[in-house]
Short mmCIF file of C-alpha atoms in Angstrom, two decimals:
data_model
loop_
_atom_site.label_atom_id
_atom_site.label_comp_id
_atom_site.label_asym_id
_atom_site.label_seq_id
_atom_site.Cartn_x
_atom_site.Cartn_y
_atom_site.Cartn_z
CA UNK A 1 -137.82 -86.87 -6.03
CA UNK A 2 -140.63 -84.62 -7.00
CA UNK A 3 -142.78 -86.29 -9.55
CA UNK A 4 -144.29 -82.44 -10.10
CA UNK A 5 -144.98 -81.80 -13.60
CA UNK A 6 -144.46 -77.35 -14.75
CA UNK A 7 -146.33 -76.60 -17.93
CA UNK A 8 -144.39 -74.99 -21.19
CA UNK A 9 -145.35 -71.69 -19.57
CA UNK A 10 -144.03 -72.35 -16.62
CA UNK A 11 -140.83 -74.24 -17.51
CA UNK A 12 -140.38 -70.74 -20.19
CA UNK A 13 -140.81 -68.52 -17.09
CA UNK A 14 -138.68 -70.39 -14.31
CA UNK A 15 -135.54 -70.46 -17.48
CA UNK A 16 -135.99 -67.17 -18.77
CA UNK A 17 -136.71 -68.24 -22.24
CA UNK A 18 -139.75 -67.94 -24.60
CA UNK A 19 -142.23 -71.15 -25.12
CA UNK A 20 -141.76 -70.64 -28.85
CA UNK A 21 -137.67 -71.14 -27.91
CA UNK A 22 -138.53 -74.28 -25.64
CA UNK A 23 -140.98 -76.28 -28.98
CA UNK A 24 -138.12 -75.08 -31.03
CA UNK A 25 -136.11 -76.92 -28.94
CA UNK A 26 -138.47 -79.68 -28.99
CA UNK A 27 -137.96 -79.93 -33.04
CA UNK A 28 -133.87 -80.15 -32.95
CA UNK A 29 -134.76 -82.77 -30.54
CA UNK A 30 -132.89 -81.03 -27.07
CA UNK A 31 -135.99 -81.24 -25.18
CA UNK A 32 -139.12 -83.62 -24.08
CA UNK A 33 -141.79 -83.21 -23.05
CA UNK A 34 -142.29 -85.42 -20.51
CA UNK A 35 -146.65 -85.65 -21.74
CA UNK A 36 -149.44 -83.50 -23.16
CA UNK A 37 -152.20 -82.22 -21.14
CA UNK A 38 -155.10 -80.81 -23.46
CA UNK A 39 -152.37 -79.93 -25.87
CA UNK A 40 -150.07 -78.24 -23.31
CA UNK A 41 -146.85 -79.74 -22.99
CA UNK A 42 -144.94 -80.19 -19.32
CA UNK A 43 -142.43 -80.97 -18.06
CA UNK A 44 -140.66 -83.21 -15.28
CA UNK A 45 -137.14 -82.62 -13.23
CA UNK A 46 -135.73 -84.98 -15.22
CA UNK A 47 -136.56 -82.99 -18.79
CA UNK A 48 -135.24 -79.70 -16.41
CA UNK A 49 -131.95 -81.32 -16.64
CA UNK A 50 -131.92 -81.26 -20.24
CA UNK A 51 -132.59 -77.74 -20.93
CA UNK A 52 -130.72 -76.65 -18.11
CA UNK A 53 -127.52 -78.74 -19.89
CA UNK A 54 -128.50 -77.24 -23.12
CA UNK A 55 -128.16 -73.46 -21.34
CA UNK A 56 -125.00 -74.61 -19.91
CA UNK A 57 -123.42 -75.37 -23.33
CA UNK A 58 -125.20 -72.27 -25.62
CA UNK A 59 -125.47 -69.86 -22.86
CA UNK A 60 -123.18 -70.22 -20.78
CA UNK A 61 -120.14 -71.76 -23.22
CA UNK A 62 -121.66 -70.08 -25.60
CA UNK A 63 -121.81 -72.49 -28.53
CA UNK A 64 -124.01 -72.54 -30.95
CA UNK A 65 -126.98 -74.53 -31.35
CA UNK A 66 -125.24 -76.69 -33.91
CA UNK A 67 -122.42 -77.13 -31.53
CA UNK A 68 -124.99 -77.96 -28.26
CA UNK A 69 -127.01 -80.00 -30.55
CA UNK A 70 -123.77 -82.01 -31.12
CA UNK A 71 -122.55 -82.37 -27.81
CA UNK A 72 -126.38 -83.77 -26.32
CA UNK A 73 -126.50 -85.99 -28.81
CA UNK A 74 -122.82 -87.32 -28.93
CA UNK A 75 -121.99 -91.05 -28.09
CA UNK A 76 -118.39 -90.09 -29.65
CA UNK A 77 -115.83 -88.88 -26.63
CA UNK A 78 -113.99 -87.81 -29.30
CA UNK A 79 -115.69 -85.91 -31.13
CA UNK A 80 -117.32 -84.54 -27.99
CA UNK A 81 -113.86 -83.02 -26.80
CA UNK A 82 -113.01 -81.52 -30.51
CA UNK A 83 -116.55 -79.72 -30.47
CA UNK A 84 -115.01 -78.29 -26.76
CA UNK A 85 -111.15 -77.61 -27.75
CA UNK A 86 -112.94 -75.69 -31.03
CA UNK A 87 -114.94 -73.68 -29.19
CA UNK A 88 -112.52 -73.12 -26.23
CA UNK A 89 -109.94 -71.91 -28.82
CA UNK A 90 -112.53 -69.76 -30.22
CA UNK A 91 -113.37 -68.10 -26.90
CA UNK A 92 -109.34 -67.57 -26.56
CA UNK A 93 -109.21 -65.87 -29.62
CA UNK A 94 -112.60 -64.19 -29.06
CA UNK A 95 -110.36 -63.12 -25.51
CA UNK A 96 -107.54 -61.47 -27.12
CA UNK A 97 -109.77 -59.65 -28.93
CA UNK A 98 -110.92 -58.26 -26.25
CA UNK A 99 -108.17 -57.39 -24.71
CA UNK A 100 -106.39 -55.64 -27.43
CA UNK A 101 -110.08 -53.38 -27.57
CA UNK A 102 -109.56 -52.79 -23.98
CA UNK A 103 -106.26 -51.76 -23.89
CA UNK A 104 -106.88 -49.75 -26.98
CA UNK A 105 -109.56 -48.24 -24.99
CA UNK A 106 -107.97 -47.52 -21.82
CA UNK A 107 -105.08 -45.75 -23.95
CA UNK A 108 -107.65 -43.61 -25.12
CA UNK A 109 -108.99 -42.41 -22.11
CA UNK A 110 -105.73 -41.60 -20.27
CA UNK A 111 -103.93 -39.87 -23.65
CA UNK A 112 -102.74 -36.77 -23.55
CA UNK A 113 -104.22 -35.53 -26.74
CA UNK A 114 -107.13 -33.74 -27.12
CA UNK A 115 -108.03 -35.25 -29.95
CA UNK A 116 -107.59 -39.45 -30.05
CA UNK A 117 -107.52 -39.15 -33.73
CA UNK A 118 -104.12 -37.53 -33.71
CA UNK A 119 -102.68 -39.07 -31.15
CA UNK A 120 -99.31 -41.16 -32.16
CA UNK A 121 -100.71 -44.08 -31.62
CA UNK A 122 -103.74 -44.15 -33.30
CA UNK A 123 -101.56 -42.55 -35.89
CA UNK A 124 -99.09 -45.95 -35.76
CA UNK A 125 -102.32 -48.28 -35.60
CA UNK A 126 -104.41 -46.34 -38.90
CA UNK A 127 -100.68 -46.51 -40.60
CA UNK A 128 -100.01 -50.35 -39.75
CA UNK A 129 -104.00 -50.28 -40.97
CA UNK A 130 -104.24 -49.29 -44.40
CA UNK A 131 -100.18 -50.50 -44.86
CA UNK A 132 -102.01 -54.45 -44.26
CA UNK A 133 -105.39 -53.59 -46.01
CA UNK A 134 -102.54 -52.40 -49.53
CA UNK A 135 -100.43 -55.70 -48.93
CA UNK A 136 -103.30 -57.72 -49.50
CA UNK A 137 -104.50 -56.15 -53.01
CA UNK A 138 -103.90 -58.47 -55.26
CA UNK A 139 -100.34 -57.50 -57.69
#
């Protein structure tokens, strides 16, 4: 294992984040520099592993920084799993919404109406949307 140290600027560039983001992660207790030299933070491979884990949850997992913090600090497996399950459910809802949006756009692209706003399918969607909005009004 390498004992090489990397400056905060090098780490920011290598991981595609701003130096200010790394400082913010440090403020939140998610990232700890290995050492400081003349006010410059340096990180070893173990610290970079923490940053890579943070990015895995926050960027790849599309999780909030609060949820990412929970995962990185949670010693309780039940809380860790609850956080992941909740986010997975949220993503599933987003996926359904995105699929519906894609289906609508695909329909508009293949619709034979000259103006998509006059398409019979659009008319049905608009009517349903208006009815749903009006039904939500208090009596």
